[in-house]
Coordinates of C-alpha atoms and ligand atoms in Angstrom, one line a residue:
X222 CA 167.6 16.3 149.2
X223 CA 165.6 13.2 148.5
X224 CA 161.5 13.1 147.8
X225 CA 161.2 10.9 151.5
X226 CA 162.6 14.1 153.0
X227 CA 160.5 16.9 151.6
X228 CA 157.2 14.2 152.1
X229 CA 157.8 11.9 154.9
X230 CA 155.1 10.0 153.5
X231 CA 153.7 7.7 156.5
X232 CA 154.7 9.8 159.6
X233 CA 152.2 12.7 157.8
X234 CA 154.4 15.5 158.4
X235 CA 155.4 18.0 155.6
X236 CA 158.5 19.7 156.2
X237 CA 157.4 23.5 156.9
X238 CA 158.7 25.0 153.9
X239 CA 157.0 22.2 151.3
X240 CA 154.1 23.6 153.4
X241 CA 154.4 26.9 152.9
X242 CA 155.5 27.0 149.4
X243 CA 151.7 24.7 149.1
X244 CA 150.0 27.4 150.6
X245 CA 151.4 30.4 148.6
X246 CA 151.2 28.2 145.0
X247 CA 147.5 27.3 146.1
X248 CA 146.4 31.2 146.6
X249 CA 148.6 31.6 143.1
X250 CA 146.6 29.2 141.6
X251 CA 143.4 30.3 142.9
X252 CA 143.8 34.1 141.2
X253 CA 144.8 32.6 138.2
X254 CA 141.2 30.6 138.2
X255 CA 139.6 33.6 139.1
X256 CA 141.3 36.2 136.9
X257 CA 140.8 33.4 134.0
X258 CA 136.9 32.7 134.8
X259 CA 136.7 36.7 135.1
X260 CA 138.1 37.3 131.5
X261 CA 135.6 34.7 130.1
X262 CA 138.5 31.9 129.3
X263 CA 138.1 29.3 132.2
X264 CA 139.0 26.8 129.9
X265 CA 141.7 28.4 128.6
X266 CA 144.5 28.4 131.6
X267 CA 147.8 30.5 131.4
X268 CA 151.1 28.5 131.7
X269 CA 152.2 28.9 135.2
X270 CA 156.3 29.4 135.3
X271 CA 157.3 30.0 138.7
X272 CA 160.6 32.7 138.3
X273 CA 163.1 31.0 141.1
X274 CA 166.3 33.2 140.3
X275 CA 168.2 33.6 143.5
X276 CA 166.4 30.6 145.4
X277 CA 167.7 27.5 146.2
X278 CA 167.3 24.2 144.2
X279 CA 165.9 22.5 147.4
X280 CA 162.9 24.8 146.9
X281 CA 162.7 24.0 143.3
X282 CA 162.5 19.9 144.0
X283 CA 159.7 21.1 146.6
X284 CA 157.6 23.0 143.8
X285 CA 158.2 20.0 141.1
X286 CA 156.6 17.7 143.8
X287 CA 153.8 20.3 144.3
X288 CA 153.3 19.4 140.4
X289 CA 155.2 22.8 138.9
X290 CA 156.7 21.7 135.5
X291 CA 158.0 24.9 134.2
X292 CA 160.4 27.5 136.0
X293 CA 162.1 30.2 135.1
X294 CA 165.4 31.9 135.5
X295 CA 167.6 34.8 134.5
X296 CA 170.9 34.5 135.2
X297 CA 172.7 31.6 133.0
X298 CA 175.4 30.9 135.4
X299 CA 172.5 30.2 138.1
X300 CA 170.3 28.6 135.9
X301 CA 172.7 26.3 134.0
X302 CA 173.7 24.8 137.6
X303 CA 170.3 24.4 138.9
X304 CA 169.6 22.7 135.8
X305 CA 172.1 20.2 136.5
X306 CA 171.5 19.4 139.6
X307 CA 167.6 19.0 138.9
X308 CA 168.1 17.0 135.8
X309 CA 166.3 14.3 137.4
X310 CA 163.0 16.4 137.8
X311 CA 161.7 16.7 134.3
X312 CA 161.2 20.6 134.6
X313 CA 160.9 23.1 131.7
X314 CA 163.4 25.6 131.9
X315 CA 162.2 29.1 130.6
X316 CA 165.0 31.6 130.3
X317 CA 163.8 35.4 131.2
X318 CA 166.7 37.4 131.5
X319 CA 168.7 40.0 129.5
X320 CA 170.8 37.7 127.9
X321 CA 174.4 38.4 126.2
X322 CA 175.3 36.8 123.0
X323 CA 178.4 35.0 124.1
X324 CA 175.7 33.0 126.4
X325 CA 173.8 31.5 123.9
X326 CA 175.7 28.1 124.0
X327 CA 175.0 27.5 127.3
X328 CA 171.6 28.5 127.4
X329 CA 170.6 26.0 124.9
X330 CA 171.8 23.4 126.8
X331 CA 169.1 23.5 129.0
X332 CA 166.4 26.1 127.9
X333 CA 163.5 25.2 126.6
X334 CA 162.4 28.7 126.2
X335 CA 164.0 32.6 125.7
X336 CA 162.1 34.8 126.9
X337 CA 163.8 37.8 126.2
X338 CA 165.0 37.8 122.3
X339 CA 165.0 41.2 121.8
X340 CA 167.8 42.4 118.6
X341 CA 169.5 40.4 115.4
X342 CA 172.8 40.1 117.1
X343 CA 170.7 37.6 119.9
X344 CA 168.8 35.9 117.7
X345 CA 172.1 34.8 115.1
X346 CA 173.7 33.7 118.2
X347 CA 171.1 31.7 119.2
X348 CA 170.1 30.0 116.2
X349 CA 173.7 29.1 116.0
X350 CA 174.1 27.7 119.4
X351 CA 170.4 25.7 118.7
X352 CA 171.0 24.4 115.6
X353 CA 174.8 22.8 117.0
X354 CA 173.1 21.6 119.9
X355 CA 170.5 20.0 117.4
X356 CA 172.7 18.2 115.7
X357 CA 175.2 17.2 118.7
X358 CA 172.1 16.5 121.3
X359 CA 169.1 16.2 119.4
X360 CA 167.8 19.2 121.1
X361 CA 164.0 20.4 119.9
X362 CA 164.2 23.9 118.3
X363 CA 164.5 26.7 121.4
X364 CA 161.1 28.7 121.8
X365 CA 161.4 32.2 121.6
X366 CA 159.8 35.2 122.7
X367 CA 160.6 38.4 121.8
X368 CA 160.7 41.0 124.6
X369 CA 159.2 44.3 123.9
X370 CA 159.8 47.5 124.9
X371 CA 156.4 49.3 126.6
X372 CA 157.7 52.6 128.0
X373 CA 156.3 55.9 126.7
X374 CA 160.1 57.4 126.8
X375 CA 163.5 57.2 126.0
X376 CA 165.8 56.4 128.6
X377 CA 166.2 53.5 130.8
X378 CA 163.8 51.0 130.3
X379 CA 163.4 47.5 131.4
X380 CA 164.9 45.8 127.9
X381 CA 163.3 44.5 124.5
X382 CA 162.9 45.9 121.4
X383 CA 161.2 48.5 120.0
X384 CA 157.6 47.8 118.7
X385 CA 158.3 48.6 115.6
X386 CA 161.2 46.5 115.5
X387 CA 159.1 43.3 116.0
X388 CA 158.3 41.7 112.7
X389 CA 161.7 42.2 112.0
X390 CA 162.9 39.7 114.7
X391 CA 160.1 38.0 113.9
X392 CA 161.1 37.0 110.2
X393 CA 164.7 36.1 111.6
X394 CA 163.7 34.5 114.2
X395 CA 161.2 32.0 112.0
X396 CA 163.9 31.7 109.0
X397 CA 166.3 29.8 111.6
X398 CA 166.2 26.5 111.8
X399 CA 167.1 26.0 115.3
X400 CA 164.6 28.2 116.5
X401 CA 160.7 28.6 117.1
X402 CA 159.0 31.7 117.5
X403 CA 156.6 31.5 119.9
X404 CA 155.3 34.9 120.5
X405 CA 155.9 38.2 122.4
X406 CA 157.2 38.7 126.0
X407 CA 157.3 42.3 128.1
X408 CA 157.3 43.3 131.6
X409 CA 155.0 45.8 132.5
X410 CA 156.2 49.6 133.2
X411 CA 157.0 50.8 136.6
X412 CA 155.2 53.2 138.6
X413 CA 152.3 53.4 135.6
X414 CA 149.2 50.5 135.9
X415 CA 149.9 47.8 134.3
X416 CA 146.7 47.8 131.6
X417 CA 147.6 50.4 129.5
X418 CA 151.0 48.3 128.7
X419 CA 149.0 45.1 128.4
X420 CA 146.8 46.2 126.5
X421 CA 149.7 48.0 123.9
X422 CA 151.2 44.5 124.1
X423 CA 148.1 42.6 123.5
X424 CA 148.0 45.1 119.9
X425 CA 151.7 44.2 119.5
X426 CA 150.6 40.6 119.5
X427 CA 147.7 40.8 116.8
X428 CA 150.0 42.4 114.7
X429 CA 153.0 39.5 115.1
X430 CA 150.3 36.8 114.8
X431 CA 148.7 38.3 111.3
X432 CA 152.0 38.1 109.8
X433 CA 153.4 34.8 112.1
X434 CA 149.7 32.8 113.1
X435 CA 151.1 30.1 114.7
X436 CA 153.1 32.7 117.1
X437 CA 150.3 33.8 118.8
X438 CA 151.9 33.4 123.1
X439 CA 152.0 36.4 124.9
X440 CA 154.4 36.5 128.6
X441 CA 153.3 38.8 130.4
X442 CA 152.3 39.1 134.5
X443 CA 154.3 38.6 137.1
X444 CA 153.1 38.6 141.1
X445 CA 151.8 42.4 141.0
X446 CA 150.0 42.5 138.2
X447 CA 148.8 38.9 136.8
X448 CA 145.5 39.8 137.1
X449 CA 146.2 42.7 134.4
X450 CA 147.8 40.5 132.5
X451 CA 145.0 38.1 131.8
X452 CA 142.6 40.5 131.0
X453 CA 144.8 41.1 128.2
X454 CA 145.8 37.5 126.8
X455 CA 148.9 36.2 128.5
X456 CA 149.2 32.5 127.6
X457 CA 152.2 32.5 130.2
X458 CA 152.4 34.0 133.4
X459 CA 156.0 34.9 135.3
X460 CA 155.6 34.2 139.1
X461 CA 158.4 34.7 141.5
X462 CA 157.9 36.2 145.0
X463 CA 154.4 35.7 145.8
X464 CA 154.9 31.7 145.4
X465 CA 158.7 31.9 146.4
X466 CA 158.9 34.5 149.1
X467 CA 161.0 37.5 149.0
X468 CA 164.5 36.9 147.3
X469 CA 167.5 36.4 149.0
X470 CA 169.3 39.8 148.9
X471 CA 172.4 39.0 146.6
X472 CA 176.1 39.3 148.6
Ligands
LIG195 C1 162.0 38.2 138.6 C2 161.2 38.2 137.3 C3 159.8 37.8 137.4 C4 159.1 37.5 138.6 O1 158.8 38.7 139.3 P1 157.9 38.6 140.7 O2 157.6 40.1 140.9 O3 158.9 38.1 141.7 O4 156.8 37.8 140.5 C5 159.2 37.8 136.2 N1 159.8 38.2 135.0 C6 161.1 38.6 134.9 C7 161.7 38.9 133.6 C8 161.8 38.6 136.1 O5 163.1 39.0 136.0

């Protein structure tokens, strides 16, 4: 699809999606302001990456002409043929799913971000896979996030590691060349409110940063509970379905 398509500049009309898609990143936008101004750090915006898994890239070339640079995505077949097809739209491509090690050398082909680093095997793999693509493609060294754990209990859980497994990823992550650590990632528990895991992943954060101070980004927040979130720090916020819609069921 071509810009003149989604924008019919002249004629005025907007086709109905680019519309809606305005209206729902607008009221996104908005909470984020107010959240932000509530927490006392108005001048100190989350990054906004708009989760997109399962939608089309027509919708995706709609949001990067409503001025969204970053998106995110967790499937790596999905994501690495979106990322073709959009190579055109200078987006930032954050990565956000479980990700298998056999993976890792197509993520870094067009991930600017992982989001969900979370044991040694991952991180070798992808230190590997980002220092070949530095050498073969001049690729910048892939930020990475490591994914924490924050339920009470054993038993299923949503991924990452461990808490206490942290500044251990942390000192392989920052020994490898290829990568960057950036910070810490989680997704709040379900069925409990979201503060109490924020605010356990805010502590989780100090304790990375003392040892790491440059890797000081915490993602965390996604459409139910962003609010939560920046009360508690996040520097980047993961919004799918209150700016997207609800997702495609998958066939
Ligand atoms: C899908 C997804 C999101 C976005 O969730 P919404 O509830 O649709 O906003 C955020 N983070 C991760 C890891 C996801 O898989």
């Amino acid at each position: 699809m071509t810009d003149a398509a989604l924008n019919d500049g002249g004629a005025g009309a907007v086709d109905p999606r680019t519309a809606e898609l305005a209206g729902r990143l607008e009221a996104v936008r908005r909470r984020i302001t107010v959240a932000a101004a509530a927490a006392g750090r108005a001048d100190r915006l989350p990054t906004l990456i708009v989760v997109t898994k399962f939608h089309p890239t027509e919708d995706i070339r709609r949001l990067a002409a409503l001025g969204v640079t970053d998106v995110g995505e967790n499937r790596d077949q999905e994501a690495a043929a979106k990322a073709e097809i959009l190579a055109d739209c200078a987006l930032t491509w954050h990565f956000v799913g479980q990700l298998q090690t056999k993976k890792a050398k197509s993520v870094v082909r067009y991930a600017s971000a992982v989001h969900s680093v979370d044991r040694p095997q991952l991180v070798d793999a992808l230190a590997k896979a980002a220092q070949n693509e530095r050498v073969a493609a001049g690729r910048a060294p892939l930020d990475c996030f490591i994914q924490v754990n924050l339920e009470d209990h054993a038993g299923a859980h949503r991924g990452g590691a461990d808490p206490g497994d942290v500044l251990l990823l942390a000192d392989r992550i920052a020994a490898a060349e290829g990568l960057r650590l950036a910070g810490v990632m989680a997704v709040a528990p379900l069925g409990a409110p979201p503060e109490a895991a924020f605010e356990k992943l805010a502590g989780v954060s100090a304790r990375l940063v003392a040892h790491h101070p440059g890797a000081a980004a915490i993602s965390a927040g996604m459409s139910q509970d962003l609010e939560a979130a920046i009360v508690f720090g996040a520097t980047h916020l993961r919004i799918g379905s209150d700016i997207l819609g609800s997702r495609p069921a998958v066939g």
